[in-house]
């Protein structure tokens, strides 16, 4: 579903859905309401709805109730409430299933003694069969009648309609035969066994589906419930929810960090693998950032809270994973379209089967049994679970590996990437440029560094930070008339001297031998002019990430064309590209030109992805078919990206593509099994090769097999 601009998105938990037809019908009902656009997820039992105009939460709840389901706004306590309610319902259904088994076993067991010469005499008395089957049909099986009534009242049909109709036909025929003592076989065992097997399938399915959301549950469990907070010089234990930004908290050795913060005092190493997937601990000292739920090592850390509640990185990850698991992949649209018409078509086939067999065999009982088998075998549950269960497991595995997926559509497209455009600074490189060479033409080194640092103190560019780090003093002079010239440099006045600092090409000296010599060694060159005089040449180097060459090699082995985009001159760009193993690059590209470069790369139908980390990458990320933001990058870049790599490592892109391929593979397998199951099962039932009991068992196991196949994604590991 494409969401329009405007409005607000609200997530609801949905109760009462039993199959794909339910979710498809509810989504259709909600999308017909004014001011609502909905995406309903059967596996997650969630609906994400964009509300606009006068539409509000109460209108959603009313519309859902009218369609035969229940809805509640998801809040911070919803997951805990749902978990408790599901456990309660699960225990109740276990008891009902045990009763159903106890009542159905004698009915099914008699079938093994009915073969042979005296089989008819081994049959249980029909009045006893009636007494055993009736509670199963109308007490244990009442859920199917209730679900069918709600579905039909809402103008649709679902799995409950098929089960209720099929088993009622078998029970009703058998009851008439028993009541009037007719000379016909009875099928009480068929209806009772089908209901029992469907319940078994539902229990197994519920148990398997619970495992698909383990990733979010594991993340939620990571954050400690209390923190040691400084109050009036005393350390007190208080709930994490009570912390405010600016509070000072203590993390002792072996404890988990309660909220996001900045180290004020102390030295330690912190295990951030639960957020980044990186197993090596990260050293932390004064000024370093720490994140909620990460595990402190051997030293104590005194920290200042910077992000609490929903503002922590962990909360953001949980929110993104939840949104991705509730989103719908385009590949699911075919299944949705089929599910919407599936039940009416199956009912028509069952009616045709009944009429055809009655005409062919002149045997009402045979016609009835075959029609019931068609109704029972045709449950569309597997079809509805095929995509969302794989998406839930896949996005959860991605979160464990430090790959956050914004939506299922992005995850699906990632597998088809043919061209990957890379920003250089902060993506291929560490993003921490340093001044490695300084050639002074006028004055002293200390003086030109003082002037350059004063000029750059108003800039956020990585090169500016390098100069500030090298040349900052206790008291920098004030810069007036500061102006940034995109793609060229900056200008301003310091101590009455007009200064310009930027790329050699801005001043027309890019052909200077000194400049070219530095560029050929892979260094970025900026020059400082005072008036018309060249004051100094700065050589700045940003080291390549140690993992970048291996990551580029992984991407190229997948057949992906890797292109580097950089504002650097062609000589420096060529040196960096060669070091990273990249054969193709675009140099001298201004920030505003990156989106145009992507449009050029898209020519010919290529699916183009972009990796970036800075504010100036946001337009290009938005223009890409699939976009990746390095986790250490700017909020603007992360907001514009489809996937966020928490660990600042290009290997995360290769991992995301690998995860996409694995997830889409499971979706295709699930859809294939679901389609083949129905394509093969319905004709077999219609031709009389399946009795209702076998059909019920096969139908129950089809849903379980699809969910179990999705759970195999848990074997996926980064680096593959």
XYZ file of C-alpha atoms in Angstrom:
720
model
C 0.000 0.000 0.000
C 1.397 3.372 -0.905
C 0.776 5.910 1.815
C -0.155 9.444 0.814
C 1.467 12.539 2.171
C -0.163 14.100 5.217
C -2.164 12.643 8.047
C -0.843 10.584 10.913
C -0.146 6.884 11.136
C -1.692 4.911 14.018
C -1.069 1.239 14.715
C -3.880 -1.008 15.967
C -3.857 -4.546 17.309
C -6.543 -6.616 15.591
C -8.408 -9.534 17.115
C -10.509 -12.203 15.427
C -8.626 -12.735 12.142
C -8.302 -16.405 11.201
C -6.991 -16.476 7.631
C -5.842 -14.438 4.646
C -9.423 -13.775 3.559
C -10.036 -12.044 6.911
C -7.080 -9.675 6.598
C -7.836 -8.946 2.935
C -11.499 -8.188 3.673
C -10.687 -5.983 6.678
C -8.129 -4.042 4.673
C -10.692 -3.514 1.919
C -13.324 -2.355 4.435
C -10.962 0.136 6.085
C -9.690 1.548 2.801
C -13.278 2.324 1.819
C -13.707 4.530 4.900
C -13.180 8.285 4.347
C -9.785 9.495 5.521
C -8.324 6.013 6.078
C -5.617 4.084 4.288
C -4.846 0.743 5.902
C -2.313 -2.045 5.763
C -3.445 -5.186 7.633
C -0.935 -7.871 8.604
C -2.341 -11.316 9.422
C 0.824 -12.761 10.974
C 1.477 -9.758 13.240
C -2.262 -9.218 13.910
C -1.703 -5.512 13.333
C -3.185 -2.762 11.170
C -1.218 0.393 10.327
C -3.673 3.112 9.328
C -2.998 6.605 8.023
C -5.744 8.916 9.274
C -6.608 12.155 7.527
C -9.428 14.672 7.702
C -12.036 13.896 10.342
C -11.097 10.225 10.683
C -9.915 9.253 14.165
C -9.156 6.196 16.299
C -12.779 5.772 17.393
C -13.909 5.622 13.757
C -11.332 2.894 13.080
C -12.466 0.811 16.066
C -16.097 1.160 14.942
C -15.311 0.179 11.340
C -13.295 -2.832 12.466
C -16.074 -3.938 14.818
C -18.646 -3.631 12.033
C -16.455 -5.892 9.893
C -16.557 -8.528 12.644
C -13.207 -7.985 14.377
C -11.847 -6.081 17.368
C -9.274 -3.278 17.401
C -7.254 -1.404 20.004
C -4.652 1.332 19.632
C -1.139 0.001 20.189
C 0.634 1.694 23.091
C 3.589 0.975 25.328
C 1.680 -1.696 27.256
C -0.010 -3.364 24.290
C 2.649 -6.002 23.729
C 2.582 -7.127 27.363
C -1.239 -7.214 27.413
C -1.373 -9.143 24.167
C 1.202 -11.636 25.368
C -0.763 -12.294 28.568
C -4.048 -12.588 26.655
C -2.545 -14.948 24.072
C -1.168 -17.162 26.824
C -4.593 -17.264 28.461
C -6.322 -18.112 25.180
C -3.629 -20.669 24.343
C -4.185 -22.475 27.664
C -7.962 -22.483 27.093
C -7.538 -23.846 23.569
C -5.181 -26.560 24.805
C -7.915 -27.721 27.196
C -10.544 -27.627 24.436
C -8.248 -29.535 22.095
C -7.692 -32.233 24.733
C -11.463 -32.592 25.170
C -11.918 -32.718 21.374
C -9.287 -35.475 21.125
C -10.958 -37.474 23.898
C -14.364 -37.251 22.163
C -13.060 -37.811 18.636
C -10.738 -40.759 19.273
C -13.549 -43.330 19.715
C -15.172 -42.071 16.492
C -11.951 -42.263 14.494
C -10.770 -45.443 16.217
C -13.843 -47.409 15.174
C -12.821 -46.920 11.547
C -9.911 -49.339 12.020
C -12.309 -52.100 13.132
C -14.858 -51.597 10.371
C -12.892 -53.358 7.671
C -13.394 -57.026 7.024
C -16.283 -59.408 6.924
C -17.982 -58.227 10.115
C -17.020 -54.566 9.904
C -20.569 -53.275 10.145
C -21.000 -54.949 13.549
C -17.873 -53.205 14.915
C -19.422 -49.767 14.432
C -20.260 -47.789 17.555
C -23.979 -47.327 18.199
C -25.132 -44.327 16.223
C -26.729 -42.662 19.249
C -23.308 -42.845 20.969
C -21.591 -41.392 17.901
C -24.159 -38.574 17.949
C -23.449 -37.857 21.632
C -19.672 -37.833 21.070
C -19.703 -35.709 17.903
C -22.257 -33.059 18.871
C -20.164 -31.315 21.601
C -17.183 -31.245 19.255
C -19.313 -29.793 16.473
C -21.171 -27.100 18.394
C -19.134 -26.400 21.530
C -15.526 -26.937 20.510
C -16.330 -25.829 16.974
C -18.422 -22.795 17.970
C -15.511 -20.495 17.050
C -15.967 -21.448 13.392
C -19.665 -20.594 13.416
C -18.999 -17.250 15.132
C -16.214 -16.416 12.701
C -18.301 -17.425 9.700
C -21.264 -15.321 10.864
C -19.067 -12.241 11.331
C -17.459 -12.728 7.940
C -20.763 -13.168 6.109
C -22.294 -10.237 7.989
C -19.380 -8.120 6.805
C -19.988 -9.129 3.204
C -17.104 -11.599 2.864
C -16.128 -15.208 3.456
C -13.143 -16.802 5.164
C -11.730 -20.106 6.366
C -14.363 -20.316 9.111
C -17.072 -20.404 6.435
C -15.398 -23.386 4.769
C -14.917 -25.353 8.009
C -18.370 -24.548 9.414
C -20.119 -25.355 6.132
C -18.220 -28.588 5.500
C -18.467 -30.065 9.006
C -22.115 -28.977 9.381
C -23.002 -30.821 6.183
C -21.325 -33.992 7.487
C -22.941 -33.709 10.958
C -26.367 -32.746 9.598
C -26.510 -35.658 7.145
C -25.400 -38.095 9.854
C -27.926 -36.706 12.358
C -30.803 -37.182 9.871
C -29.680 -40.763 9.141
C -29.508 -41.482 12.895
C -32.810 -39.801 13.725
C -34.807 -41.637 11.035
C -32.801 -44.898 11.250
C -31.992 -44.766 7.538
C -29.867 -47.419 5.849
C -26.907 -45.092 5.210
C -23.377 -44.734 6.576
C -22.883 -41.848 9.018
C -19.948 -39.390 8.982
C -19.851 -38.118 12.552
C -16.146 -39.031 12.710
C -15.422 -36.833 9.673
C -16.731 -33.577 11.136
C -15.288 -34.211 14.617
C -11.863 -35.183 13.254
C -11.715 -32.155 10.951
C -12.508 -29.730 13.798
C -9.946 -31.437 16.066
C -7.253 -31.358 13.380
C -7.954 -27.734 12.516
C -7.603 -26.861 16.208
C -4.301 -28.756 16.315
C -3.097 -26.836 13.281
C -4.111 -23.537 14.880
C -2.239 -24.408 18.084
C 0.913 -25.369 16.183
C 0.587 -22.270 14.014
C 0.195 -19.991 17.052
C 3.241 -21.551 18.663
C 5.315 -21.129 15.502
C 4.093 -17.559 14.907
C 5.178 -16.622 18.428
C 8.759 -17.414 17.407
C 8.590 -14.992 14.450
C 8.419 -12.005 16.817
C 11.257 -13.178 19.050
C 13.609 -10.524 17.650
C 11.514 -7.661 19.046
C 10.890 -9.507 22.308
C 14.648 -10.046 22.722
C 15.350 -6.351 22.113
C 12.714 -5.286 24.633
C 14.169 -7.607 27.277
C 17.638 -6.091 26.882
C 16.903 -2.726 28.497
C 17.223 -2.729 32.299
C 14.208 -1.684 34.325
C 16.105 0.484 36.830
C 19.099 2.833 36.859
C 21.470 4.283 39.475
C 20.913 8.046 39.262
C 22.724 10.865 41.061
C 20.427 13.027 43.210
C 21.891 15.666 45.564
C 25.219 13.901 45.689
C 23.605 10.533 46.476
C 23.179 7.531 44.174
C 19.627 6.190 44.207
C 17.930 3.342 42.323
C 14.993 4.521 40.239
C 12.855 3.268 37.301
C 14.356 3.868 33.865
C 11.058 5.455 32.760
C 11.625 8.257 35.312
C 14.961 9.419 33.837
C 15.131 12.797 32.097
C 17.709 14.168 29.640
C 20.592 15.640 31.597
C 20.342 13.203 34.520
C 23.667 11.733 35.663
C 23.642 7.933 35.941
C 26.205 5.287 36.842
C 26.878 2.049 34.959
C 28.879 -0.394 37.070
C 31.011 -3.228 35.642
C 28.867 -5.969 34.127
C 25.670 -3.880 34.071
C 23.639 -2.829 31.036
C 23.381 0.837 30.065
C 19.845 2.025 30.988
C 19.428 4.895 28.479
C 21.415 6.640 25.761
C 24.035 8.967 27.155
C 27.475 10.558 27.008
C 30.351 9.467 29.218
C 31.205 12.162 31.763
C 33.834 10.233 33.642
C 35.417 6.773 33.545
C 36.994 4.316 31.132
C 35.605 0.966 30.063
C 34.720 -1.201 27.079
C 31.117 -1.783 26.060
C 29.675 -4.725 24.152
C 27.376 -3.225 21.496
C 26.758 -6.469 19.584
C 23.030 -6.430 20.377
C 22.732 -3.194 18.364
C 25.474 -3.452 15.756
C 26.100 -7.163 15.322
C 29.804 -6.442 15.983
C 31.166 -8.841 18.608
C 34.271 -6.827 19.577
C 33.780 -4.508 22.604
C 34.122 -0.777 21.952
C 36.332 1.362 24.187
C 34.526 4.201 25.979
C 35.951 7.241 27.743
C 34.970 10.844 28.482
C 32.923 12.335 25.636
C 31.984 9.002 24.004
C 28.374 7.996 23.421
C 26.761 4.970 25.064
C 23.484 3.345 24.123
C 20.648 1.738 26.059
C 20.838 -2.052 26.527
C 24.546 -2.342 25.639
C 26.644 -4.286 28.173
C 29.367 -2.514 30.146
C 32.669 -4.300 30.643
C 35.251 -4.011 33.370
C 35.133 -0.305 34.285
C 32.551 1.993 35.870
C 31.109 4.775 33.708
C 29.490 7.968 34.923
C 27.222 9.250 32.141
C 24.819 12.070 31.300
C 21.469 10.980 29.810
C 20.904 12.271 26.269
C 18.098 10.009 25.035
C 15.378 8.505 27.232
C 12.118 6.653 26.640
C 11.176 6.637 22.965
C 14.247 8.738 22.122
C 16.810 5.973 22.679
C 18.467 4.164 19.794
C 17.024 0.890 21.099
C 13.472 2.293 21.046
C 14.051 3.522 17.503
C 15.227 0.067 16.453
C 12.201 -1.607 18.054
C 9.916 0.918 16.348
C 11.548 0.423 12.918
C 11.524 -3.360 13.189
C 7.867 -3.310 14.219
C 6.957 -1.060 11.284
C 8.880 -3.247 8.850
C 7.252 -6.413 10.170
C 3.836 -4.829 9.771
C 4.470 -3.578 6.231
C 3.500 -5.448 3.107
C 5.875 -6.575 0.355
C 4.699 -6.085 -3.255
C 5.045 -9.847 -3.824
C 2.114 -10.314 -1.422
C -0.324 -8.468 -3.677
C -0.940 -11.551 -5.812
C -1.771 -13.600 -2.711
C -4.112 -10.838 -1.486
C -5.965 -10.702 -4.787
C -6.404 -14.465 -4.828
C -7.502 -14.626 -1.171
C -10.244 -12.062 -1.794
C -12.038 -14.354 -4.252
C -10.784 -17.706 -2.996
C -13.570 -18.754 -0.602
C -16.503 -18.004 -2.977
C -14.707 -19.910 -5.752
C -14.105 -22.895 -3.437
C -17.775 -22.922 -2.400
C -18.740 -22.968 -6.076
C -16.326 -25.854 -6.726
C -17.744 -27.771 -3.735
C -21.291 -27.246 -5.027
C -20.205 -28.425 -8.464
C -18.509 -31.457 -6.916
C -21.654 -32.346 -4.972
C -23.886 -32.014 -8.042
C -21.468 -33.879 -10.304
C -20.984 -36.849 -7.976
C -24.697 -37.131 -7.212
C -25.457 -37.174 -10.936
C -22.611 -39.605 -11.705
C -23.012 -42.078 -8.832
C -26.607 -41.456 -7.763
C -25.199 -41.706 -4.229
C -26.015 -38.724 -2.026
C -23.536 -39.773 0.688
C -20.578 -40.022 -1.710
C -21.420 -36.647 -3.241
C -21.661 -35.093 0.226
C -18.327 -36.533 1.438
C -16.434 -35.321 -1.621
C -17.965 -31.846 -1.387
C -16.992 -31.651 2.303
C -13.423 -32.711 1.433
C -13.192 -29.850 -1.094
C -14.352 -27.333 1.511
C -11.950 -28.597 4.156
C -8.795 -28.922 2.013
C -9.102 -25.413 0.579
C -8.206 -23.322 3.637
C -6.327 -20.181 2.461
C -4.339 -19.786 5.702
C -1.032 -20.888 4.190
C -1.465 -18.331 1.430
C -1.980 -15.506 3.909
C 0.948 -16.492 6.127
C 3.468 -17.048 3.326
C 4.782 -13.494 3.065
C 4.294 -11.822 6.483
C 5.922 -14.618 8.487
C 9.052 -14.518 6.309
C 9.165 -10.706 6.541
C 8.841 -10.837 10.332
C 11.679 -13.324 10.754
C 13.865 -11.620 8.117
C 13.585 -8.129 9.558
C 14.184 -9.511 13.044
C 17.368 -11.240 11.894
C 18.429 -8.003 10.209
C 18.002 -6.084 13.468
C 20.211 -8.614 15.248
C 22.898 -8.059 12.605
C 22.711 -4.249 12.757
C 20.624 -3.848 9.579
C 17.384 -1.923 10.162
C 14.755 -2.293 7.445
C 12.242 0.548 7.139
C 9.665 -1.438 5.133
C 9.154 -4.774 3.405
C 9.141 -3.188 -0.053
C 12.737 -2.001 0.423
C 13.764 -5.453 1.611
C 12.244 -6.999 -1.500
C 13.938 -4.535 -3.882
C 17.382 -4.919 -2.274
C 17.789 -8.363 -3.819
C 17.458 -6.893 -7.329
C 20.085 -4.136 -7.001
C 22.270 -3.919 -10.109
C 24.156 -0.654 -9.437
C 25.385 0.610 -6.051
C 26.478 4.239 -5.755
C 28.738 5.025 -2.794
C 29.522 8.297 -1.133
C 33.225 8.443 -0.239
C 33.619 10.388 2.988
C 32.208 8.529 5.985
C 31.032 5.627 3.850
C 34.102 4.163 2.179
C 36.353 6.074 4.541
C 36.296 6.499 8.316
C 34.835 9.974 7.990
C 37.502 11.415 10.299
C 39.796 13.447 8.023
C 43.046 14.722 9.460
C 45.489 17.352 8.256
C 48.551 15.302 7.317
C 50.577 17.941 5.454
C 50.789 21.745 5.581
C 52.791 23.874 3.178
C 52.989 27.536 4.277
C 53.548 30.219 1.637
C 53.004 33.387 3.715
C 53.559 33.849 7.486
C 53.999 31.093 10.041
C 52.288 27.695 10.369
C 50.687 28.757 13.664
C 49.262 31.923 12.067
C 47.752 30.247 8.964
C 46.272 27.504 11.145
C 44.746 30.153 13.430
C 43.183 31.975 10.456
C 41.940 28.786 8.786
C 40.402 27.459 12.038
C 38.694 30.800 12.713
C 37.218 30.722 9.204
C 36.026 27.103 9.486
C 34.430 27.356 12.937
C 31.073 28.082 11.256
C 31.202 24.982 9.005
C 30.115 21.377 9.661
C 31.999 19.875 6.698
C 34.328 16.932 7.610
C 37.304 18.809 6.107
C 36.446 21.788 8.296
C 36.506 19.571 11.379
C 39.968 18.339 10.380
C 41.324 21.883 10.167
C 39.629 22.877 13.427
C 41.122 19.858 15.181
C 44.617 20.788 13.953
C 44.474 24.552 14.333
C 42.033 25.415 17.105
C 43.386 27.476 19.979
C 41.931 28.497 23.317
C 40.534 31.702 21.856
C 39.887 31.874 18.097
C 39.289 35.300 16.531
C 35.794 36.072 15.276
C 34.902 35.481 11.616
C 32.507 37.929 9.946
C 30.671 37.705 6.639
C 31.019 33.903 6.675
C 29.594 32.228 3.580
C 29.625 28.632 2.362
C 30.047 28.048 -1.371
C 28.624 24.566 -2.108
C 31.224 22.340 -3.728
C 33.968 24.963 -3.584
C 34.698 26.153 -0.048
C 34.046 28.958 2.423
C 34.837 32.673 2.680
C 34.831 35.336 5.380
C 36.888 37.995 7.116
C 39.180 37.401 10.114
C 41.069 40.267 11.757
C 40.043 42.467 8.802
C 41.623 40.094 6.251
C 39.368 38.674 3.499
C 39.920 34.909 3.462
C 38.871 32.101 1.172
C 39.488 28.424 1.865
C 38.524 25.677 -0.543
C 39.253 23.475 -3.545
C 42.264 24.438 -5.748
C 39.969 24.562 -8.795
C 38.079 27.476 -7.178
C 41.238 29.518 -7.415
C 42.421 28.139 -10.761
C 45.539 26.453 -9.317
C 44.445 22.832 -9.652
C 47.248 22.350 -12.168
C 49.917 23.439 -9.674
C 52.612 20.766 -9.321
C 52.513 20.911 -5.513
C 48.759 20.363 -5.517
C 48.885 17.488 -8.005
C 51.677 15.746 -6.130
C 49.593 15.660 -2.951
C 46.422 14.577 -4.798
C 48.189 11.695 -6.523
C 48.971 10.229 -3.107
C 45.239 10.063 -2.334
C 45.042 13.218 -0.244
C 42.397 15.906 -0.491
C 43.899 19.366 -1.014
C 42.419 22.682 0.128
C 44.137 26.031 -0.144
C 43.925 29.219 1.929
C 43.956 32.606 0.210
C 44.224 35.961 1.968
C 43.040 38.523 -0.549
C 44.828 37.480 -3.737
C 47.749 35.827 -1.969
C 48.152 32.062 -1.521
C 48.849 31.634 2.188
C 48.966 27.844 2.590
C 48.203 24.441 1.109
C 46.532 21.855 3.371
C 46.683 18.133 2.572
C 43.893 16.220 4.303
C 43.596 12.446 4.361
C 40.607 10.367 5.377
C 41.728 6.779 5.870
C 39.823 4.047 4.095
C 37.790 1.840 6.409
C 39.722 -1.425 6.849
C 36.610 -3.386 5.852
C 35.788 -1.393 2.690
C 37.902 -3.360 0.136
C 36.469 -6.703 1.308
C 32.916 -5.284 1.273
C 33.367 -3.948 -2.276
C 34.673 -7.355 -3.330
C 31.581 -9.064 -1.842
C 29.295 -6.703 -3.726
C 31.097 -7.198 -7.024
C 30.969 -10.981 -6.568
C 27.187 -10.610 -6.491
C 27.346 -8.998 -9.919
C 26.675 -5.489 -8.618
C 28.278 -2.567 -10.412
C 29.884 -0.350 -7.748
C 30.284 3.369 -8.469
C 31.899 5.921 -6.126
C 30.489 9.466 -6.058
C 32.671 12.186 -4.554
C 33.233 15.910 -4.605
C 36.991 15.304 -4.650
C 39.035 16.018 -7.741
C 39.656 13.231 -10.221
C 43.223 12.511 -9.090
C 42.321 11.995 -5.398
C 39.160 10.082 -6.333
C 41.164 7.725 -8.555
C 43.612 6.975 -5.736
C 40.853 6.212 -3.199
C 38.853 4.141 -5.720
C 41.909 2.063 -6.585
C 42.632 1.420 -2.911
C 39.017 0.287 -2.347
C 38.928 -1.881 -5.467
C 36.357 0.269 -7.276
C 36.758 0.506 -11.037
C 34.192 3.247 -11.704
C 33.807 6.634 -10.042
C 32.418 10.123 -10.575
C 34.631 12.942 -9.255
C 33.977 16.628 -8.663
C 30.252 16.096 -8.066
C 28.560 18.880 -6.118
C 26.073 17.816 -3.393
C 23.100 18.882 -5.487
C 24.360 16.874 -8.453
C 24.345 13.456 -6.771
C 20.640 12.923 -7.437
C 21.216 13.747 -11.110
C 24.107 11.255 -11.179
C 21.737 8.586 -9.858
C 19.214 9.397 -12.585
C 21.989 8.889 -15.127
C 22.909 5.542 -13.576
C 19.252 4.472 -13.751
C 19.250 4.872 -17.537
C 18.568 1.567 -19.234
C 16.399 0.202 -16.426
C 19.092 -0.453 -13.824
C 17.933 -0.713 -10.205
C 20.197 1.751 -8.412
C 20.994 1.855 -4.702
C 22.785 4.633 -2.827
C 24.855 4.530 0.357
C 25.519 7.768 2.225
C 25.968 9.284 5.652
C 25.710 13.060 5.434
C 23.001 15.709 5.189
C 24.141 16.416 1.632
C 23.431 12.771 0.749
C 19.739 12.972 1.710
C 18.442 14.097 -1.758
C 20.399 11.310 -3.477
C 19.198 8.744 -0.936
C 15.613 9.811 -1.570
C 16.138 9.541 -5.346
C 17.591 6.004 -5.220
C 15.518 2.868 -5.783
C 16.991 1.482 -2.555
C 18.905 3.634 -0.069
C 21.258 2.773 2.774
C 22.312 5.140 5.549
C 25.454 4.531 7.572
C 24.309 4.489 11.210
C 26.885 7.008 12.399
C 25.613 9.498 9.807
C 23.243 12.421 10.082
C 19.588 12.151 11.098
C 18.589 13.564 7.682
C 20.402 10.749 5.881
C 18.902 8.080 8.149
C 15.405 9.555 7.743
C 15.717 9.486 3.931
C 17.059 5.918 3.754
C 15.172 2.635 3.315
C 17.724 0.677 5.334
C 19.989 1.877 8.133
C 23.290 0.208 8.965
C 23.813 0.699 12.693
C 27.421 -0.418 12.362
C 29.374 2.044 10.196
C 30.660 -0.660 7.893
C 30.006 -1.156 4.198
C 29.730 -4.901 4.820
C 26.278 -4.090 6.165
C 25.131 -3.349 2.598
C 26.265 -6.777 1.432
C 24.597 -8.310 4.499
C 21.332 -6.487 3.729
C 21.356 -7.738 0.140
C 22.115 -11.267 1.363
C 19.244 -11.019 3.864
C 16.928 -9.756 1.118
C 17.815 -12.711 -1.098
C 17.272 -15.179 1.761
C 13.932 -13.622 2.767
C 12.598 -13.431 -0.795
C 13.693 -17.016 -1.324
C 11.575 -18.112 1.637
C 8.607 -16.051 0.438
C 8.780 -17.666 -3.003
C 9.032 -21.133 -1.450
C 6.069 -20.410 0.833
C 3.893 -19.070 -1.987
C 4.848 -22.006 -4.201
C 3.919 -24.525 -1.507
C 0.665 -22.702 -0.709
C -0.401 -22.450 -4.358
C 0.649 -26.015 -5.240
C -1.095 -27.347 -2.157
C -4.421 -25.862 -3.243
C -3.918 -26.501 -6.954
C -3.269 -30.193 -6.243
C -5.489 -30.671 -3.196
C -8.788 -29.285 -4.500
C -8.892 -31.447 -7.673
C -7.929 -34.554 -5.670
C -10.736 -33.882 -3.206
C -13.213 -33.150 -6.001
C -12.318 -36.441 -7.712
C -12.926 -38.390 -4.522
C -9.334 -39.272 -3.662
C -9.354 -37.489 -0.273
C -11.786 -38.026 2.565
C -12.541 -35.110 4.934
C -10.302 -36.411 7.724
C -7.209 -36.606 5.502
C -8.120 -33.238 3.981
C -8.381 -31.692 7.449
C -4.973 -33.014 8.462
C -3.374 -31.761 5.242
C -5.004 -28.344 5.605
C -3.781 -27.975 9.190
C -0.239 -28.964 8.330
C -0.023 -26.621 5.332
C -0.100 -23.522 7.559
C 2.351 -25.044 10.010
C 4.761 -25.956 7.215
C 4.715 -22.402 5.814
C 5.452 -20.826 9.208
C 8.118 -23.429 9.968
C 9.774 -22.773 6.622
C 9.893 -19.049 7.435
C 11.510 -19.832 10.782
C 14.408 -21.466 8.916
C 15.496 -17.883 8.147
C 16.853 -17.820 11.686
C 19.791 -19.787 10.309
C 20.826 -16.766 8.207
C 24.006 -15.098 9.413
C 25.746 -11.883 8.303
C 28.811 -12.325 6.151
C 27.200 -14.892 3.872
